[in-house]
Amino acid sequence: MKEEKILIVDDEQPLREMIIDILKESDYYIDDASDGLEALEKLKRTKYDLLLTDLSMPKLDGLGLLRKAKSLNPDIATIILTGHGTMETVIKALQLGANDFITKPFEVKTLTNIIEKNLISKRFKKENLRLQTQIAKDKEQLRKKVIELSFLRKLGINLSYTFSFTELFNMIFKSLPEHIDYDFSAILNIQKREVKIHPRIIISDKLVLWLKNSMLTEISKFSEDNITADAIEENFTSEKIPIEDAPDIKSYFNTILWIKDKPFGVINISSFKEDAFSESDKEFIKNLAKQSSDTFLRLKAVISSQREKLQFIIDSLPDGIIMYDTNDDSILINPKSIMMIDRRKTREVTKKDIENRLNLDFSELIEETSKNSPLLKEVTLNMGKDDIILEANIASLVNPDGLSQGLVMVFRDVTAERKLDQLKQEFISNVSHELRTPAATIKEFISILNDEIGGTLTSDQREYTEIMSSNIDRLLRLIENLLSISRADSGNLKIKNDRFDLNALIRKISPSLLILLNKKKIKLNLKLPENPLEIYADPDSITQILTNLIDNAKKYSEKNTEVTIGVEDKNNDVLIWISDQGYGISPEKQKDIFKRFYRIESKKEARQEGAGLGLPIIKELIELHKGKIEIDSDIGKGTTFFITLPKDET
Ligand code: ADP
């Protein structure tokens, strides 16, 4: 049905009546006025779609009326009625925005056609406008959907690591300012009895109280708990600037946050402006909260099914595995670990049980592993008469941001291995002890022979005693090394520190070092500082270290080369270096030579006797002195060992 309103203005009543009569047929709402002023009054009261007006009228003429009508309603269609010979006025009227004109006298058809044509065009314009508004609305809707989706995507990524509802709603809270313009937002966590307030301008205690009450009223509609504002702790996401007479909140809305069908909390958005939020804003937040909570629950279901799979995998592993997740303080533990920890095999082993039983502190481990992962620890479990020794490999579970999310621990029962090691150590220690006395006696008697106390020696006999002497010395060195190693293992390798002059010690032992080198005619150079260099160390250990290193220099160098012992004063430390012109050690082997029983297998080295114990003992002794040993070596050119020792007690 056509409902367009038409106003006909003409001072000639018969003409007006005639026009009304003509248009009666169509379903227009028709009104008329006899002059410009009357027409203007009507235009002010009613929104007409079309104005048909005469030009020359008393009081207010057609052109004046036209101007006023357009300013009152720019969308109105205007047609002017004009007599012959007034073309100039017609042109002026068209310039003023008149849409059309009809010259008097006119035919009925002409009048109806022109009116209909202008109303159709107006209808099109109106429809066009409606469509444009609709498109703008759809666009806005789409924009919000995109925000919602991108938020949900972000949520999906973040939530895999932070599985708590509080975190979820904090995320919504944080993302709000990007999408809605407000002065305050607040989130009430009813479980935690806590409200987080994000004031974008100012806050007053009165406002905080109002916020709390407003949110509590909202949640009380859905929850039985009767909580008062005092019970809610407040927490500010930015600095609180208390201004007692902060303006009043003029518009706000509260959105309940649901988890399934349980209210978890409330989000409040408030503004000091009137009507600050549209229905679509409210709808948007409501949707966001709902969608996030749904996504969260879905993700949680996926994760817990993955957890089940993981549990299945770790259950079938032969080693003990314990995983700890800091997000929900949860533990995954496999039967093997339970057996190690709790022989009764009850499944409900808690984090506390594990910490107590293994004497470990998970928080400390997280801190340690974040610096140094994986960590190797030995744990002894007291099991009545037999202790169980577990070797634990502990690593941090790190999220993509590099933050630790928990621990993964792999336990291996090494009790049998350790027992065997201990037996081996005891055996080595016993055998070395047993060998030491007879070897020392043989050495004693060789020296008696050498001193010709038992009679003069022939030159052949002297040669034999020298061979015997050097071999018994080697045997004694080996025994000493074996004893040192077993002492180190049982924690009994001790040093007896004393204050002495390092230069003097080196000078004192150099003749016996020279004897070692003489066989291969290797020259010994000493590069010692002129002044005495006092250090607080164990002279016997220093002697053992230097003897072992010079022995190695001899073994792994050709005849007629040179060996140098140097000493340098380095303020709080001393640096001792021993350099040879021997075979050298390749870089990849340098890291292994301090391991026990390690020997380089190439032909030249293998010809030399040795047990691979010299360097490990040196390292142990140096570490007991809180010093360090470093190596610089070039294949075919030689090797230098650098020993740094603190001068004083540390
Ligand atoms: P051993 O000499 O009894 O084999 P060590 O622990 O003293 O045992 O040394 C380990 C290995 O390191 C040796 O077997 C040798 O291959 C290498 N090595 C040690 N010192 C030197 C050196 N000065 N020059 C070249 N190789 C060396």
XYZ file of C-alpha atoms and ligand atoms in Angstrom:
677
model
C 0.000 0.000 0.000
C 1.254 3.426 -0.868
C 1.429 5.593 2.220
C 3.232 8.582 0.833
C 2.114 11.943 2.105
C 1.582 14.771 -0.360
C 1.072 18.453 0.448
C -0.607 20.607 -2.196
C -0.151 24.347 -1.872
C -1.997 26.840 -4.073
C -3.961 30.028 -3.322
C -6.609 29.082 -5.929
C -9.006 26.867 -4.056
C -10.696 25.353 -7.190
C -7.350 24.266 -8.572
C -6.381 22.667 -5.204
C -9.686 20.827 -5.062
C -9.287 19.679 -8.620
C -5.842 18.281 -7.933
C -7.080 16.532 -4.768
C -9.857 15.111 -6.784
C -7.498 13.799 -9.452
C -5.179 12.182 -6.898
C -8.003 10.702 -4.818
C -7.868 7.605 -7.004
C -4.365 6.763 -5.797
C -3.707 5.742 -2.166
C -1.848 8.849 -1.157
C -2.396 10.711 2.039
C -3.225 14.192 0.772
C -3.159 17.464 2.585
C -3.413 21.019 1.289
C -2.632 24.595 2.195
C -3.808 27.879 0.703
C -0.621 29.868 1.200
C 3.098 29.537 1.942
C 2.875 30.225 5.673
C 0.116 27.719 6.295
C 2.094 25.181 4.249
C 5.219 25.860 6.318
C 3.347 25.198 9.570
C 2.157 21.885 8.179
C 5.638 20.973 6.958
C 6.964 21.551 10.471
C 4.459 19.144 11.954
C 4.353 16.387 9.366
C 7.020 14.669 7.360
C 5.690 14.846 3.786
C 7.161 12.866 0.963
C 6.171 15.316 -1.755
C 5.414 19.016 -1.946
C 3.443 20.345 -4.915
C 3.415 24.112 -4.758
C 2.376 27.103 -6.772
C 5.032 29.778 -7.272
C 3.257 33.052 -6.881
C 1.405 33.167 -3.605
C 0.848 35.889 -1.013
C 2.762 36.001 2.337
C 5.374 33.388 1.466
C 5.891 32.631 -2.215
C 6.710 29.242 -3.758
C 10.500 29.814 -3.907
C 10.637 30.813 -0.204
C 8.536 27.802 0.741
C 10.745 25.524 -1.340
C 13.885 26.714 0.447
C 12.338 26.236 3.898
C 10.844 22.831 3.014
C 14.252 21.535 1.849
C 15.957 22.746 5.001
C 13.293 21.088 7.165
C 13.394 17.833 5.254
C 16.186 17.487 2.686
C 14.652 14.232 1.361
C 11.321 15.777 0.373
C 10.449 15.643 -3.352
C 9.343 19.050 -4.614
C 7.339 19.905 -7.721
C 6.401 23.426 -8.670
C 3.283 24.537 -10.491
C 3.874 27.460 -12.784
C 1.981 29.564 -15.309
C 3.233 30.552 -18.814
C 6.030 33.058 -19.190
C 7.765 32.408 -15.853
C 10.588 30.170 -17.147
C 13.234 32.174 -15.289
C 11.520 31.482 -11.982
C 11.280 27.814 -12.932
C 15.022 27.693 -13.534
C 15.628 29.407 -10.201
C 13.333 26.882 -8.472
C 15.200 23.976 -10.052
C 18.492 25.523 -8.899
C 17.068 25.733 -5.394
C 16.523 21.987 -5.477
C 13.043 21.594 -6.905
C 12.807 18.169 -8.477
C 10.298 18.946 -11.223
C 7.745 21.434 -12.558
C 4.277 21.394 -14.145
C 3.017 24.250 -16.270
C -0.538 25.383 -15.899
C -2.863 24.470 -17.426
C -1.962 20.767 -17.358
C -3.509 17.550 -18.360
C -4.579 15.075 -15.672
C -2.211 12.444 -17.063
C 0.733 14.849 -16.933
C 0.064 15.634 -13.275
C -0.323 12.033 -12.165
C 2.707 10.941 -14.190
C 5.018 13.589 -12.763
C 3.871 12.933 -9.203
C 4.249 9.181 -9.597
C 7.669 9.540 -11.266
C 8.995 11.691 -8.382
C 7.586 9.437 -5.718
C 9.133 6.363 -7.366
C 12.507 8.040 -7.466
C 12.099 8.958 -3.818
C 11.163 5.380 -3.001
C 14.330 4.189 -4.715
C 16.404 6.650 -2.793
C 14.819 5.464 0.446
C 15.410 1.814 -0.409
C 18.960 2.634 -1.364
C 19.500 4.291 1.991
C 17.954 1.353 3.825
C 20.247 -1.046 1.983
C 23.279 1.083 2.705
C 22.442 1.146 6.414
C 21.898 -2.609 6.326
C 25.272 -3.113 4.626
C 26.984 -0.925 7.216
C 25.293 -2.961 9.962
C 26.329 -6.247 8.349
C 29.855 -4.960 7.992
C 29.976 -4.070 11.681
C 28.572 -7.479 12.533
C 31.255 -9.097 10.402
C 33.975 -7.009 12.028
C 32.836 -8.172 15.440
C 32.740 -11.790 14.263
C 36.312 -11.451 12.987
C 37.415 -10.013 16.343
C 35.602 -12.826 18.091
C 37.236 -15.463 15.910
C 40.707 -14.000 16.167
C 40.244 -13.831 19.910
C 39.133 -17.445 20.032
C 42.140 -18.428 17.957
C 44.484 -16.612 20.323
C 42.670 -18.268 23.167
C 43.211 -21.695 21.656
C 46.940 -21.088 21.377
C 47.375 -19.632 24.854
C 45.077 -21.963 26.674
C 47.052 -25.048 25.792
C 49.598 -23.773 28.266
C 47.547 -21.986 30.865
C 44.707 -24.231 31.755
C 42.771 -22.235 34.281
C 39.470 -20.436 34.104
C 40.954 -17.451 35.843
C 43.501 -17.124 33.057
C 40.774 -17.526 30.454
C 38.699 -14.687 31.816
C 41.744 -12.549 32.415
C 42.459 -12.911 28.716
C 38.977 -11.658 27.841
C 39.433 -8.854 30.298
C 42.723 -7.807 28.768
C 41.414 -7.835 25.225
C 38.336 -5.706 25.977
C 39.913 -2.255 25.620
C 40.783 -3.092 22.015
C 37.108 -3.506 21.152
C 34.973 -1.354 23.406
C 35.357 2.205 24.585
C 34.788 2.400 28.344
C 36.052 4.146 31.461
C 36.063 1.146 33.775
C 36.082 -2.539 33.428
C 36.123 -5.073 36.198
C 36.082 -8.815 36.474
C 34.735 -10.591 39.505
C 36.002 -14.082 40.215
C 33.459 -15.478 42.588
C 35.504 -18.568 43.535
C 38.540 -16.519 44.416
C 36.431 -13.778 45.970
C 38.435 -11.283 44.020
C 37.627 -8.373 41.746
C 40.160 -7.075 39.257
C 39.526 -3.496 38.276
C 40.904 -1.809 35.232
C 40.200 1.901 35.507
C 41.072 3.793 32.379
C 40.659 7.130 34.101
C 40.140 7.564 37.845
C 38.792 5.602 40.765
C 37.285 6.363 44.120
C 36.439 4.047 47.000
C 32.789 4.892 46.468
C 33.075 3.708 42.866
C 34.817 0.490 43.868
C 32.031 -0.280 46.314
C 29.451 0.482 43.665
C 31.234 -1.824 41.202
C 31.371 -4.678 43.685
C 27.730 -4.343 44.624
C 26.578 -4.036 41.055
C 28.409 -7.226 40.086
C 27.316 -9.111 43.200
C 23.685 -8.202 42.536
C 24.034 -9.579 39.029
C 25.523 -12.879 40.152
C 23.102 -13.276 43.048
C 20.381 -13.825 40.424
C 22.060 -17.107 39.498
C 24.012 -18.202 42.538
C 22.916 -19.182 45.999
C 26.022 -17.774 47.701
C 25.249 -14.621 49.598
C 28.513 -12.759 49.405
C 28.940 -9.223 50.639
C 31.174 -6.579 49.104
C 33.545 -6.727 52.120
C 34.418 -10.340 51.335
C 35.669 -9.393 47.891
C 39.301 -8.490 47.670
C 40.093 -5.745 45.177
C 42.986 -5.785 42.824
C 43.980 -3.112 40.311
C 45.483 -3.763 36.934
C 46.887 -0.249 36.843
C 47.849 2.156 39.543
C 44.922 3.192 41.709
C 44.446 6.951 41.700
C 41.900 7.622 44.369
C 39.797 10.668 43.708
C 37.018 10.916 46.210
C 34.639 12.866 44.023
C 35.092 10.876 40.852
C 32.099 11.365 38.546
C 29.227 8.936 38.736
C 28.908 6.041 36.365
C 26.256 6.976 33.796
C 26.071 3.752 31.825
C 27.202 0.202 32.491
C 26.440 -3.409 31.892
C 27.300 -6.677 33.607
C 27.892 -9.938 31.785
C 27.840 -13.234 33.630
C 30.716 -15.580 32.870
C 29.530 -19.160 32.699
C 31.273 -22.459 32.913
C 28.777 -24.942 31.581
C 25.716 -23.917 33.580
C 27.538 -22.515 36.589
C 28.276 -18.806 36.976
C 31.980 -18.299 37.480
C 32.089 -14.537 37.668
C 30.959 -11.232 36.185
C 32.475 -8.764 33.783
C 31.499 -5.149 34.261
C 31.928 -2.438 31.677
C 31.125 1.104 32.762
C 31.313 4.612 31.433
C 30.927 8.157 32.730
C 29.009 8.959 29.532
C 25.285 8.442 29.009
C 24.279 5.635 26.646
C 27.884 4.646 26.058
C 27.114 1.065 25.072
C 24.961 -0.280 22.313
C 22.969 -3.481 22.453
C 25.476 -4.944 20.036
C 28.363 -4.146 22.426
C 26.597 -6.063 25.166
C 25.815 -8.911 22.802
C 29.442 -8.978 21.696
C 30.838 -9.387 25.219
C 28.214 -11.954 26.076
C 29.099 -13.948 22.962
C 32.794 -13.659 23.580
C 32.434 -14.930 27.119
C 30.226 -17.805 26.020
C 32.357 -18.805 23.053
C 35.553 -18.623 25.123
C 34.119 -20.766 27.835
C 32.882 -23.347 25.264
C 36.234 -23.379 23.490
C 37.973 -23.739 26.803
C 35.881 -26.725 27.810
C 36.391 -28.339 24.401
C 40.145 -27.831 24.621
C 40.179 -29.200 28.113
C 38.442 -32.347 26.900
C 41.026 -32.742 24.110
C 43.892 -32.214 26.523
C 42.558 -34.691 29.004
C 42.209 -37.310 26.257
C 45.801 -36.554 25.256
C 46.750 -36.937 28.870
C 45.200 -40.371 28.885
C 47.220 -41.304 25.808
C 50.369 -39.955 27.437
C 49.612 -41.905 30.587
C 49.220 -45.030 28.470
C 52.604 -44.428 26.829
C 54.496 -43.728 30.033
C 52.814 -46.680 31.724
C 54.465 -49.012 29.268
C 57.979 -47.565 29.649
C 60.548 -49.576 31.593
C 61.993 -46.544 33.411
C 60.229 -44.654 36.161
C 58.611 -41.493 34.785
C 57.059 -38.630 36.692
C 55.671 -35.537 35.002
C 54.618 -32.504 36.929
C 52.488 -29.690 35.494
C 52.601 -26.362 37.344
C 49.391 -25.084 35.729
C 47.087 -27.401 37.541
C 49.609 -28.824 40.001
C 48.967 -32.252 38.476
C 51.169 -35.330 38.382
C 51.522 -38.054 35.777
C 53.286 -41.075 37.198
C 53.851 -44.543 35.777
C 53.630 -47.890 37.621
C 57.408 -48.295 37.578
C 57.854 -45.038 39.535
C 55.076 -45.983 41.901
C 56.889 -49.238 42.578
C 60.095 -47.344 43.264
C 58.379 -44.871 45.544
C 55.651 -46.870 47.130
C 55.916 -50.634 47.292
C 52.265 -50.921 48.284
C 51.436 -49.793 44.742
C 48.584 -47.482 45.580
C 47.777 -45.311 42.585
C 47.049 -42.098 44.428
C 50.564 -40.817 44.821
C 50.506 -37.063 45.381
C 53.107 -34.444 44.584
C 53.847 -34.125 48.312
C 54.388 -37.918 48.609
C 56.932 -37.826 45.807
C 58.731 -34.796 47.209
C 58.937 -36.351 50.670
C 59.889 -39.818 49.515
C 62.570 -38.692 47.067
C 63.666 -35.761 49.172
C 63.181 -33.385 46.257
C 61.590 -29.956 46.090
C 59.769 -29.440 42.792
C 59.887 -25.632 42.939
C 63.646 -25.743 43.514
C 64.033 -28.235 40.685
C 62.086 -25.987 38.320
C 64.414 -23.145 39.170
C 67.524 -25.314 38.816
C 66.432 -26.908 35.539
C 65.483 -23.569 34.030
C 69.176 -22.663 34.322
C 70.653 -26.043 33.686
C 68.574 -28.679 31.952
C 68.623 -31.671 32.063
C 69.844 -32.220 35.567
C 71.363 -35.488 36.738
C 70.710 -36.354 40.364
C 71.217 -39.414 42.479
C 68.481 -40.203 44.955
C 68.838 -42.770 47.716
C 65.642 -44.365 48.951
C 65.704 -45.862 52.357
C 64.076 -49.272 52.092
C 64.762 -50.881 55.437
C 67.969 -52.872 55.211
C 68.654 -52.318 51.497
C 68.811 -48.789 50.178
C 67.716 -48.207 46.603
C 69.768 -45.822 44.518
C 67.954 -44.033 41.713
C 69.576 -42.010 38.997
C 67.218 -39.164 38.086
C 67.331 -37.246 34.815
C 65.286 -34.121 35.397
C 64.292 -31.639 32.706
C 62.066 -28.580 32.581
C 58.884 -28.638 30.504
C 59.177 -25.374 28.637
C 56.396 -23.592 26.734
C 57.039 -21.680 23.466
C 57.600 -18.486 25.451
C 60.507 -20.181 27.177
C 58.723 -20.359 30.514
C 58.870 -23.476 32.611
C 55.538 -25.258 32.876
C 56.704 -28.149 34.972
C 59.105 -31.059 35.149
C 59.726 -34.383 33.534
C 61.760 -36.844 35.552
C 63.120 -40.178 34.425
C 64.316 -42.556 37.150
C 66.575 -45.541 36.683
C 67.363 -48.005 39.428
C 71.155 -48.073 39.576
C 71.464 -49.927 42.886
C 73.058 -53.027 41.312
C 75.460 -50.935 39.208
C 76.517 -48.878 42.197
C 77.039 -52.017 44.274
C 79.257 -53.468 41.556
C 81.199 -50.195 41.346
C 81.687 -50.261 45.060
C 82.960 -53.850 44.959
C 85.328 -52.898 42.130
C 86.619 -49.940 44.107
C 87.142 -52.032 47.208
C 88.973 -54.621 45.178
C 91.271 -52.062 43.547
C 91.925 -50.413 46.876
C 92.710 -53.729 48.606
C 94.959 -55.000 45.809
C 96.870 -51.716 45.644
C 97.397 -51.766 49.380
C 98.620 -55.335 49.223
C 101.014 -54.486 46.374
C 102.423 -51.338 47.919
C 104.406 -52.944 50.782
C 106.202 -55.636 48.731
C 106.937 -53.135 45.956
C 108.358 -50.648 48.472
C 110.516 -53.426 49.979
C 111.860 -54.388 46.536
C 112.697 -50.723 45.869
C 114.497 -50.558 49.217
C 116.620 -53.634 48.442
C 117.421 -52.418 44.934
C 118.780 -49.240 46.441
C 120.826 -51.326 48.954
C 122.232 -53.252 45.973
C 122.985 -49.982 44.195
C 124.748 -48.658 47.231
C 126.948 -51.813 46.987
C 126.327 -52.615 50.643
C 126.038 -56.297 49.666
C 129.191 -56.178 47.516
C 130.566 -54.388 44.468
C 128.439 -54.591 41.295
C 129.775 -55.351 37.862
C 128.762 -52.902 35.138
C 126.254 -55.457 33.798
C 124.778 -55.915 37.279
C 124.489 -52.107 37.648
C 122.621 -51.948 34.346
C 120.205 -54.645 35.633
C 119.573 -52.852 38.928
C 118.883 -49.613 37.043
C 116.274 -51.369 34.885
C 114.787 -52.902 38.043
C 114.827 -49.511 39.748
C 113.007 -47.667 36.950
C 110.406 -50.431 36.660
C 109.723 -50.578 40.365
C 109.322 -46.781 40.327
C 106.731 -47.138 37.578
C 104.950 -49.847 39.515
C 104.893 -47.670 42.630
C 103.501 -44.734 40.619
C 100.763 -46.955 39.263
C 99.927 -48.213 42.747
C 99.836 -44.620 44.053
C 97.475 -43.647 41.223
C 95.173 -46.597 41.882
C 95.076 -45.747 45.564
C 94.328 -42.092 44.800
C 91.468 -43.066 42.504
C 89.887 -45.346 45.047
C 90.332 -42.688 47.727
C 88.650 -40.148 45.441
C 85.709 -42.515 44.934
C 85.226 -43.127 48.616
C 85.615 -39.420 49.361
C 88.881 -40.059 51.173
C 91.201 -38.269 48.782
C 92.297 -35.485 51.069
C 94.832 -32.712 50.697
C 97.019 -31.355 53.468
C 97.522 -27.692 52.753
C 100.528 -25.781 53.889
C 102.115 -22.456 53.064
C 105.269 -22.905 50.987
C 107.336 -21.429 48.165
C 106.222 -23.028 44.902
C 109.497 -22.157 43.121
C 111.510 -23.848 45.829
C 109.349 -26.993 45.629
C 109.766 -27.219 41.839
C 113.524 -26.730 42.126
C 113.632 -29.424 44.809
C 111.800 -32.065 42.755
C 113.350 -31.189 39.395
C 116.284 -33.673 39.747
C 113.844 -36.611 40.108
C 111.796 -35.229 37.184
C 115.014 -35.030 35.196
C 115.712 -38.711 35.917
C 112.343 -39.519 34.287
C 113.262 -37.456 31.214
C 116.901 -38.606 30.930
C 115.957 -41.918 29.336
C 114.796 -40.119 26.223
C 117.400 -37.384 26.525
C 114.631 -34.828 26.930
C 115.796 -31.451 28.209
C 113.986 -29.864 31.171
C 113.666 -26.048 31.204
C 112.402 -24.160 34.215
C 110.849 -20.719 33.777
C 110.282 -19.644 37.344
C 109.875 -16.097 38.696
C 112.911 -14.741 40.478
C 111.195 -14.042 43.777
C 109.736 -16.744 45.986
C 106.068 -17.411 45.218
C 104.139 -18.469 48.296
C 101.022 -20.532 47.952
C 98.710 -22.330 50.323
C 98.399 -25.842 48.896
C 99.329 -29.466 49.427
C 103.010 -29.923 48.405
C 102.598 -33.716 47.999
C 99.688 -33.207 45.578
C 101.674 -30.622 43.585
C 104.557 -33.106 43.398
C 102.207 -35.870 42.233
C 100.634 -33.583 39.617
C 103.977 -32.455 38.205
C 105.421 -35.992 38.249
C 102.415 -37.367 36.352
C 102.523 -34.551 33.790
C 106.282 -34.846 33.224
C 105.927 -38.620 32.966
C 103.265 -38.109 30.272
C 105.422 -35.495 28.492
C 108.192 -38.062 28.358
C 105.927 -40.905 27.235
C 104.245 -38.956 24.456
C 107.328 -37.147 23.015
C 110.223 -38.235 20.796
C 113.831 -38.367 22.031
C 115.922 -35.181 22.223
C 112.975 -32.833 22.588
C 112.379 -30.285 25.359
C 109.951 -29.953 28.241
C 109.367 -26.689 30.097
C 107.800 -26.005 33.483
C 106.751 -22.398 33.863
C 105.249 -20.506 36.767
C 103.545 -17.124 36.649
C 102.159 -14.927 39.389
C 98.532 -13.967 38.550
C 97.534 -11.798 41.506
C 95.232 -14.081 43.499
C 96.237 -17.168 41.529
C 99.333 -18.889 40.274
C 99.606 -20.318 36.814
C 101.772 -23.399 36.326
C 102.285 -24.581 32.775
C 103.989 -27.712 31.506
C 104.718 -27.797 27.839
C 106.266 -30.483 25.643
C 107.196 -30.881 21.980
C 105.470 -34.254 21.688
C 102.760 -35.921 19.599
C 99.992 -33.530 20.603
C 96.325 -34.375 21.199
C 93.593 -33.751 18.613
C 90.803 -31.330 19.701
C 88.068 -34.010 19.722
C 90.146 -36.199 22.067
C 91.082 -33.376 24.405
C 87.712 -33.539 26.156
C 88.143 -37.277 26.887
C 91.645 -37.460 28.255
C 90.511 -36.572 31.777
C 88.159 -39.564 31.863
C 89.267 -42.579 33.845
C 91.068 -45.342 31.971
C 90.869 -43.353 28.740
C 93.907 -43.802 26.490
C 94.453 -42.671 22.928
C 94.538 -45.762 20.798
C 96.833 -44.727 17.921
C 100.020 -46.716 17.354
C 102.521 -44.259 18.818
C 100.583 -43.686 22.040
C 99.631 -47.332 22.509
C 103.339 -48.305 22.607
C 103.594 -46.434 25.907
C 102.579 -48.159 29.088
C 99.853 -46.557 31.094
C 96.523 -47.166 32.731
C 94.725 -43.968 31.806
C 94.650 -42.816 35.431
C 97.241 -40.007 35.517
C 95.118 -37.130 34.209
C 91.904 -38.046 36.095
C 93.846 -37.976 39.370
C 95.484 -34.683 38.458
C 92.050 -33.237 37.814
C 90.669 -34.516 41.127
C 93.637 -33.054 43.023
C 93.381 -29.699 41.268
C 89.656 -29.512 41.989
C 90.302 -30.255 45.648
C 92.503 -27.147 45.538
C 89.597 -25.232 43.884
C 91.789 -24.743 40.830
C 91.401 -25.715 37.195
C 93.363 -27.417 34.428
C 93.208 -26.466 30.748
C 94.932 -27.807 27.712
C 96.334 -26.384 24.519
C 97.630 -28.905 22.029
C 98.581 -29.207 18.377
C 99.031 -32.537 16.663
C 102.720 -33.012 15.870
C 103.776 -29.843 17.692
C 103.229 -30.533 21.339
C 100.994 -30.039 24.307
C 100.764 -27.492 27.109
C 98.776 -28.038 30.284
C 97.805 -24.881 32.209
C 97.044 -25.240 35.892
C 95.530 -22.354 37.800
C 95.586 -22.585 41.593
C 94.362 -20.032 44.116
C 97.261 -18.686 46.175
C 95.301 -18.554 49.374
C 92.552 -20.430 51.121
C 89.249 -19.894 49.355
P 98.189 -42.743 30.689
O 99.303 -41.841 30.350
O 98.476 -43.617 31.821
O 97.641 -43.445 29.513
P 96.737 -40.351 31.396
O 95.452 -40.197 32.074
O 97.930 -39.725 32.036
O 96.969 -41.890 31.203
O 96.619 -39.781 29.949
C 95.547 -40.181 29.132
C 95.892 -40.143 27.676
O 96.104 -38.797 27.273
C 97.182 -40.829 27.339
O 96.964 -42.211 27.087
C 97.699 -40.096 26.118
O 97.149 -40.676 24.959
C 97.142 -38.713 26.304
N 98.155 -37.763 26.815
C 98.363 -37.411 28.093
N 99.380 -36.509 28.198
C 99.821 -36.294 26.928
C 100.835 -35.458 26.351
N 101.629 -34.671 27.110
N 101.009 -35.492 25.019
C 100.228 -36.280 24.249
N 99.252 -37.078 24.724
C 99.043 -37.093 26.049
